[in-house]
Amino acid sequence: MIIIAYLCGSLSGAMIICHVMKLHDPSLHGSHNPGATNVLRINGRLPAVIVLIFDMLKGAIPVYIAYRLGISPFFLGIIGISACLGHIFPCFFHFRGGKGVATALGMMAPIGLDFTGCFLLTWFLALIITGYSSVAAIVGFLFAPLFVWFFKPELTLPVTMLSCLIIIRHSSNIMRLFKGEEPKSYARHNKK
Ligand code: G3P
């Protein structure tokens, strides 16, 4: 299941959807990040929503199958991390992937809707207040271990590892935020 999850995660939603729909390549435009936020910037809402759902499902499906097979919550977390690692370092796309936010959200949902709901609420509030998708993700994953510890303590370690991975993955966003160069999530980039 760990290998299957990694392979599912390696299917980059942004690269596949934009290629199929003949849209701008997210690895060449905007923030160059193959994720839903960058697809929203350079290609608009519809492809971004499709990419978001695609990237969530590739985290949710392996974890849900593992859950139905009776695998323990700790190993469900490890399988979810594996899907996120596939998204971040995809073997089908030269190991250059996204930041893992949608896939992490997808992998959390089958394990616990309670802490997933708390995460989503935190993410949404941070997005509304700041307008930055990256800040929303960073704040959401700073709080995620706390929510998990409260609702499903056995998942605290894998979710903390996942949060660290995703926050470190946002280091370029953090640098841009400090320099005042981070684009708002809804601001469209120059496509050149
Ligand atoms: O989920 C990724 C988002 O937090 C940041 O994406 O394109 O602004 O680097 P981007």
PDB file of C-alpha atoms and ligand atoms in Angstrom:
ATOM      1  CA  MET A   1       0.000   0.000   0.000  1.00  0.00           C
ATOM      2  CA  ILE A   2       2.935   2.352   0.702  1.00  0.00           C
ATOM      3  CA  ILE A   3       4.285   1.809  -2.836  1.00  0.00           C
ATOM      4  CA  ILE A   4       0.811   2.099  -4.412  1.00  0.00           C
ATOM      5  CA  ALA A   5       0.216   5.353  -2.494  1.00  0.00           C
ATOM      6  CA  TYR A   6       3.577   6.747  -3.683  1.00  0.00           C
ATOM      7  CA  LEU A   7       2.738   5.868  -7.305  1.00  0.00           C
ATOM      8  CA  CYS A   8      -0.756   7.434  -7.008  1.00  0.00           C
ATOM      9  CA  GLY A   9       0.827  10.564  -5.497  1.00  0.00           C
ATOM     10  CA  SER A  10       3.304  10.715  -8.387  1.00  0.00           C
ATOM     11  CA  LEU A  11       0.434  11.357 -10.829  1.00  0.00           C
ATOM     12  CA  SER A  12       0.731  15.150 -10.869  1.00  0.00           C
ATOM     13  CA  GLY A  13      -2.811  16.501 -11.264  1.00  0.00           C
ATOM     14  CA  ALA A  14      -1.603  19.924 -12.408  1.00  0.00           C
ATOM     15  CA  MET A  15       0.716  18.553 -15.104  1.00  0.00           C
ATOM     16  CA  ILE A  16      -1.752  15.943 -16.399  1.00  0.00           C
ATOM     17  CA  ILE A  17      -4.892  18.151 -16.401  1.00  0.00           C
ATOM     18  CA  CYS A  18      -3.125  21.148 -17.969  1.00  0.00           C
ATOM     19  CA  HIS A  19      -1.592  18.890 -20.637  1.00  0.00           C
ATOM     20  CA  VAL A  20      -4.943  17.205 -21.443  1.00  0.00           C
ATOM     21  CA  MET A  21      -6.796  20.561 -21.518  1.00  0.00           C
ATOM     22  CA  LYS A  22      -3.948  22.149 -23.557  1.00  0.00           C
ATOM     23  CA  LEU A  23      -3.418  24.919 -20.976  1.00  0.00           C
ATOM     24  CA  HIS A  24      -0.293  26.727 -19.756  1.00  0.00           C
ATOM     25  CA  ASP A  25       2.242  24.382 -18.174  1.00  0.00           C
ATOM     26  CA  PRO A  26       2.259  25.196 -14.411  1.00  0.00           C
ATOM     27  CA  SER A  27       5.910  24.188 -14.097  1.00  0.00           C
ATOM     28  CA  LEU A  28       6.847  26.977 -16.544  1.00  0.00           C
ATOM     29  CA  HIS A  29       4.468  29.782 -15.491  1.00  0.00           C
ATOM     30  CA  GLY A  30       3.436  31.641 -12.332  1.00  0.00           C
ATOM     31  CA  SER A  31       5.188  30.287  -9.233  1.00  0.00           C
ATOM     32  CA  HIS A  32       6.303  27.249 -11.314  1.00  0.00           C
ATOM     33  CA  ASN A  33       4.617  25.033  -8.713  1.00  0.00           C
ATOM     34  CA  PRO A  34       2.549  22.170 -10.169  1.00  0.00           C
ATOM     35  CA  GLY A  35      -0.386  22.630  -7.796  1.00  0.00           C
ATOM     36  CA  ALA A  36      -3.987  23.866  -7.779  1.00  0.00           C
ATOM     37  CA  THR A  37      -3.062  27.389  -6.553  1.00  0.00           C
ATOM     38  CA  ASN A  38      -0.708  27.996  -9.445  1.00  0.00           C
ATOM     39  CA  VAL A  39      -3.166  26.488 -11.943  1.00  0.00           C
ATOM     40  CA  LEU A  40      -5.762  28.964 -10.595  1.00  0.00           C
ATOM     41  CA  ARG A  41      -3.338  31.827 -11.214  1.00  0.00           C
ATOM     42  CA  ILE A  42      -2.344  30.914 -14.729  1.00  0.00           C
ATOM     43  CA  ASN A  43      -5.320  28.964 -16.096  1.00  0.00           C
ATOM     44  CA  GLY A  44      -8.383  29.972 -14.061  1.00  0.00           C
ATOM     45  CA  ARG A  45     -10.947  28.364 -11.766  1.00  0.00           C
ATOM     46  CA  LEU A  46     -12.245  25.289 -13.608  1.00  0.00           C
ATOM     47  CA  PRO A  47      -8.887  23.562 -14.208  1.00  0.00           C
ATOM     48  CA  ALA A  48      -7.803  24.566 -10.669  1.00  0.00           C
ATOM     49  CA  VAL A  49     -10.868  22.876  -9.143  1.00  0.00           C
ATOM     50  CA  ILE A  50     -10.273  19.742 -11.248  1.00  0.00           C
ATOM     51  CA  VAL A  51      -6.601  19.669 -10.161  1.00  0.00           C
ATOM     52  CA  LEU A  52      -7.607  20.169  -6.520  1.00  0.00           C
ATOM     53  CA  ILE A  53     -10.058  17.240  -6.629  1.00  0.00           C
ATOM     54  CA  PHE A  54      -7.582  15.040  -8.540  1.00  0.00           C
ATOM     55  CA  ASP A  55      -4.761  15.743  -6.047  1.00  0.00           C
ATOM     56  CA  MET A  56      -7.063  15.164  -3.070  1.00  0.00           C
ATOM     57  CA  LEU A  57      -8.321  11.843  -4.470  1.00  0.00           C
ATOM     58  CA  LYS A  58      -4.827  10.457  -4.984  1.00  0.00           C
ATOM     59  CA  GLY A  59      -4.259  10.912  -1.230  1.00  0.00           C
ATOM     60  CA  ALA A  60      -7.755   9.806  -0.197  1.00  0.00           C
ATOM     61  CA  ILE A  61      -8.132   6.638  -2.320  1.00  0.00           C
ATOM     62  CA  PRO A  62      -5.053   4.646  -1.116  1.00  0.00           C
ATOM     63  CA  VAL A  63      -5.741   5.637   2.513  1.00  0.00           C
ATOM     64  CA  TYR A  64      -9.428   4.710   2.196  1.00  0.00           C
ATOM     65  CA  ILE A  65      -8.561   1.300   0.679  1.00  0.00           C
ATOM     66  CA  ALA A  66      -6.026   0.714   3.476  1.00  0.00           C
ATOM     67  CA  TYR A  67      -8.648   1.767   6.031  1.00  0.00           C
ATOM     68  CA  ARG A  68     -11.137  -0.767   4.588  1.00  0.00           C
ATOM     69  CA  LEU A  69      -8.421  -3.421   4.790  1.00  0.00           C
ATOM     70  CA  GLY A  70      -8.241  -2.766   8.539  1.00  0.00           C
ATOM     71  CA  ILE A  71      -4.768  -1.195   8.605  1.00  0.00           C
ATOM     72  CA  SER A  72      -4.050   0.649  11.885  1.00  0.00           C
ATOM     73  CA  PRO A  73      -4.375   4.465  12.042  1.00  0.00           C
ATOM     74  CA  PHE A  74      -0.600   4.940  12.470  1.00  0.00           C
ATOM     75  CA  PHE A  75       0.110   3.054   9.231  1.00  0.00           C
ATOM     76  CA  LEU A  76      -2.766   4.854   7.490  1.00  0.00           C
ATOM     77  CA  GLY A  77      -0.786   8.011   8.310  1.00  0.00           C
ATOM     78  CA  ILE A  78       2.395   6.473   6.854  1.00  0.00           C
ATOM     79  CA  ILE A  79       0.517   5.476   3.661  1.00  0.00           C
ATOM     80  CA  GLY A  80      -0.848   9.040   3.432  1.00  0.00           C
ATOM     81  CA  ILE A  81       2.661  10.483   3.833  1.00  0.00           C
ATOM     82  CA  SER A  82       3.796   8.185   1.036  1.00  0.00           C
ATOM     83  CA  ALA A  83       1.100   9.631  -1.284  1.00  0.00           C
ATOM     84  CA  CYS A  84       2.243  13.157  -0.351  1.00  0.00           C
ATOM     85  CA  LEU A  85       5.888  12.213  -1.010  1.00  0.00           C
ATOM     86  CA  GLY A  86       4.761  11.003  -4.441  1.00  0.00           C
ATOM     87  CA  HIS A  87       3.118  14.382  -5.070  1.00  0.00           C
ATOM     88  CA  ILE A  88       6.195  16.292  -3.888  1.00  0.00           C
ATOM     89  CA  PHE A  89       8.785  14.031  -5.596  1.00  0.00           C
ATOM     90  CA  PRO A  90       6.850  12.380  -8.477  1.00  0.00           C
ATOM     91  CA  CYS A  91       8.733   9.567 -10.193  1.00  0.00           C
ATOM     92  CA  PHE A  92       6.741  10.249 -13.415  1.00  0.00           C
ATOM     93  CA  PHE A  93       7.765  13.944 -13.554  1.00  0.00           C
ATOM     94  CA  HIS A  94      11.522  13.934 -12.864  1.00  0.00           C
ATOM     95  CA  PHE A  95      10.893  14.134  -9.083  1.00  0.00           C
ATOM     96  CA  ARG A  96       9.834  17.793  -9.444  1.00  0.00           C
ATOM     97  CA  GLY A  97       6.408  18.064  -7.842  1.00  0.00           C
ATOM     98  CA  GLY A  98       4.179  20.329  -5.779  1.00  0.00           C
ATOM     99  CA  LYS A  99       3.867  21.111  -2.094  1.00  0.00           C
ATOM    100  CA  GLY A 100       1.501  18.347  -1.021  1.00  0.00           C
ATOM    101  CA  VAL A 101      -1.314  20.417   0.506  1.00  0.00           C
ATOM    102  CA  ALA A 102      -4.275  18.985  -1.461  1.00  0.00           C
ATOM    103  CA  THR A 103      -2.928  15.420  -1.239  1.00  0.00           C
ATOM    104  CA  ALA A 104      -2.434  15.785   2.533  1.00  0.00           C
ATOM    105  CA  LEU A 105      -5.988  17.089   2.871  1.00  0.00           C
ATOM    106  CA  GLY A 106      -7.261  14.135   0.828  1.00  0.00           C
ATOM    107  CA  MET A 107      -5.343  11.605   2.898  1.00  0.00           C
ATOM    108  CA  MET A 108      -6.637  13.044   6.211  1.00  0.00           C
ATOM    109  CA  ALA A 109     -10.331  12.929   5.238  1.00  0.00           C
ATOM    110  CA  PRO A 110     -10.866   9.113   5.315  1.00  0.00           C
ATOM    111  CA  ILE A 111      -9.092   8.851   8.697  1.00  0.00           C
ATOM    112  CA  GLY A 112     -11.029  11.543  10.540  1.00  0.00           C
ATOM    113  CA  LEU A 113     -13.568  14.088   9.324  1.00  0.00           C
ATOM    114  CA  ASP A 114     -13.414  15.865  12.713  1.00  0.00           C
ATOM    115  CA  PHE A 115      -9.787  16.998  12.537  1.00  0.00           C
ATOM    116  CA  THR A 116     -10.006  17.405   8.745  1.00  0.00           C
ATOM    117  CA  GLY A 117     -12.910  19.837   9.352  1.00  0.00           C
ATOM    118  CA  CYS A 118     -10.880  21.767  11.953  1.00  0.00           C
ATOM    119  CA  PHE A 119      -7.939  21.905   9.521  1.00  0.00           C
ATOM    120  CA  LEU A 120     -10.175  23.172   6.696  1.00  0.00           C
ATOM    121  CA  LEU A 121     -11.717  25.826   8.912  1.00  0.00           C
ATOM    122  CA  THR A 122      -8.268  27.063  10.013  1.00  0.00           C
ATOM    123  CA  TRP A 123      -7.012  27.011   6.407  1.00  0.00           C
ATOM    124  CA  PHE A 124     -10.082  28.891   5.183  1.00  0.00           C
ATOM    125  CA  LEU A 125      -9.891  31.566   7.922  1.00  0.00           C
ATOM    126  CA  ALA A 126      -6.187  32.137   7.237  1.00  0.00           C
ATOM    127  CA  LEU A 127      -6.926  32.415   3.507  1.00  0.00           C
ATOM    128  CA  ILE A 128      -9.764  34.900   4.038  1.00  0.00           C
ATOM    129  CA  ILE A 129      -7.723  37.004   6.469  1.00  0.00           C
ATOM    130  CA  THR A 130      -4.432  37.068   4.510  1.00  0.00           C
ATOM    131  CA  GLY A 131      -5.400  36.254   0.892  1.00  0.00           C
ATOM    132  CA  TYR A 132      -2.324  34.016   0.589  1.00  0.00           C
ATOM    133  CA  SER A 133      -2.811  30.316  -0.193  1.00  0.00           C
ATOM    134  CA  SER A 134       0.692  29.618   1.111  1.00  0.00           C
ATOM    135  CA  VAL A 135       0.006  31.300   4.483  1.00  0.00           C
ATOM    136  CA  ALA A 136      -3.279  29.386   4.756  1.00  0.00           C
ATOM    137  CA  ALA A 137      -1.410  26.098   4.159  1.00  0.00           C
ATOM    138  CA  ILE A 138       1.385  26.952   6.616  1.00  0.00           C
ATOM    139  CA  VAL A 139      -1.058  28.019   9.366  1.00  0.00           C
ATOM    140  CA  GLY A 140      -3.278  24.983   8.710  1.00  0.00           C
ATOM    141  CA  PHE A 141      -0.349  22.565   8.990  1.00  0.00           C
ATOM    142  CA  LEU A 142       1.020  24.317  12.090  1.00  0.00           C
ATOM    143  CA  PHE A 143      -2.289  23.529  13.797  1.00  0.00           C
ATOM    144  CA  ALA A 144      -2.898  20.097  12.190  1.00  0.00           C
ATOM    145  CA  PRO A 145      -0.815  18.102  14.769  1.00  0.00           C
ATOM    146  CA  LEU A 146      -2.786  19.787  17.564  1.00  0.00           C
ATOM    147  CA  PHE A 147      -6.168  18.850  16.027  1.00  0.00           C
ATOM    148  CA  VAL A 148      -5.000  15.289  15.381  1.00  0.00           C
ATOM    149  CA  TRP A 149      -3.603  14.941  18.909  1.00  0.00           C
ATOM    150  CA  PHE A 150      -7.019  16.007  20.241  1.00  0.00           C
ATOM    151  CA  PHE A 151      -9.191  13.771  18.018  1.00  0.00           C
ATOM    152  CA  LYS A 152      -6.880  10.827  17.075  1.00  0.00           C
ATOM    153  CA  PRO A 153      -3.733  10.842  19.227  1.00  0.00           C
ATOM    154  CA  GLU A 154      -2.237   7.757  17.543  1.00  0.00           C
ATOM    155  CA  LEU A 155      -1.863   9.808  14.349  1.00  0.00           C
ATOM    156  CA  THR A 156       0.035  12.675  16.006  1.00  0.00           C
ATOM    157  CA  LEU A 157       3.495  11.448  14.917  1.00  0.00           C
ATOM    158  CA  PRO A 158       2.761  10.858  11.194  1.00  0.00           C
ATOM    159  CA  VAL A 159       0.752  14.091  10.893  1.00  0.00           C
ATOM    160  CA  THR A 160       3.511  16.064  12.648  1.00  0.00           C
ATOM    161  CA  MET A 161       6.046  14.592  10.198  1.00  0.00           C
ATOM    162  CA  LEU A 162       3.739  15.484   7.301  1.00  0.00           C
ATOM    163  CA  SER A 163       3.244  19.037   8.618  1.00  0.00           C
ATOM    164  CA  CYS A 164       7.025  19.548   8.907  1.00  0.00           C
ATOM    165  CA  LEU A 165       7.499  18.265   5.352  1.00  0.00           C
ATOM    166  CA  ILE A 166       4.823  20.557   3.921  1.00  0.00           C
ATOM    167  CA  ILE A 167       5.986  23.641   5.846  1.00  0.00           C
ATOM    168  CA  ILE A 168       9.617  23.061   4.765  1.00  0.00           C
ATOM    169  CA  ARG A 169       8.304  22.652   1.204  1.00  0.00           C
ATOM    170  CA  HIS A 170       6.863  26.187   1.496  1.00  0.00           C
ATOM    171  CA  SER A 171      10.323  27.696   2.206  1.00  0.00           C
ATOM    172  CA  SER A 172      10.331  29.556  -1.146  1.00  0.00           C
ATOM    173  CA  ASN A 173       6.889  31.019  -0.283  1.00  0.00           C
ATOM    174  CA  ILE A 174       8.183  32.063   3.169  1.00  0.00           C
ATOM    175  CA  MET A 175      11.156  33.824   1.527  1.00  0.00           C
ATOM    176  CA  ARG A 176       8.805  35.601  -0.920  1.00  0.00           C
ATOM    177  CA  LEU A 177       6.481  36.605   1.942  1.00  0.00           C
ATOM    178  CA  PHE A 178       9.390  38.214   3.813  1.00  0.00           C
ATOM    179  CA  LYS A 179      10.438  40.063   0.657  1.00  0.00           C
ATOM    180  CA  GLY A 180       6.832  41.144   0.007  1.00  0.00           C
ATOM    181  CA  GLU A 181       6.892  39.326  -3.355  1.00  0.00           C
ATOM    182  CA  GLU A 182       4.369  36.527  -2.678  1.00  0.00           C
ATOM    183  CA  PRO A 183       1.369  36.766  -5.050  1.00  0.00           C
ATOM    184  CA  LYS A 184      -2.129  36.560  -3.563  1.00  0.00           C
ATOM    185  CA  SER A 185      -3.839  33.274  -4.395  1.00  0.00           C
ATOM    186  CA  TYR A 186      -6.388  34.925  -6.649  1.00  0.00           C
ATOM    187  CA  ALA A 187      -3.934  37.275  -8.406  1.00  0.00           C
ATOM    188  CA  ARG A 188      -3.228  36.201 -11.958  1.00  0.00           C
ATOM    189  CA  HIS A 189       0.425  36.060 -12.948  1.00  0.00           C
ATOM    190  CA  ASN A 190       1.891  37.364 -16.138  1.00  0.00           C
ATOM    191  CA  LYS A 191       1.896  34.136 -18.120  1.00  0.00           C
ATOM    192  CA  LYS A 192       5.295  34.847 -19.684  1.00  0.00           C
TER     193      LYS A 192
HETATM  194  O1  G3P B   1      -0.530  24.619  -1.986  1.00  0.00           O
HETATM  195  C1  G3P B   1       0.487  25.341  -2.535  1.00  0.00           C
HETATM  196  C2  G3P B   1       0.351  26.740  -2.081  1.00  0.00           C
HETATM  197  O2  G3P B   1       0.363  26.758  -0.691  1.00  0.00           O
HETATM  198  C3  G3P B   1       1.400  27.636  -2.626  1.00  0.00           C
HETATM  199  O3  G3P B   1       1.438  27.522  -4.001  1.00  0.00           O
HETATM  200  O4  G3P B   1       1.902  28.334  -6.261  1.00  0.00           O
HETATM  201  O5  G3P B   1       1.824  29.946  -4.355  1.00  0.00           O
HETATM  202  O6  G3P B   1       3.727  28.339  -4.546  1.00  0.00           O
HETATM  203  P1  G3P B   1       2.259  28.579  -4.847  1.00  0.00           P
END
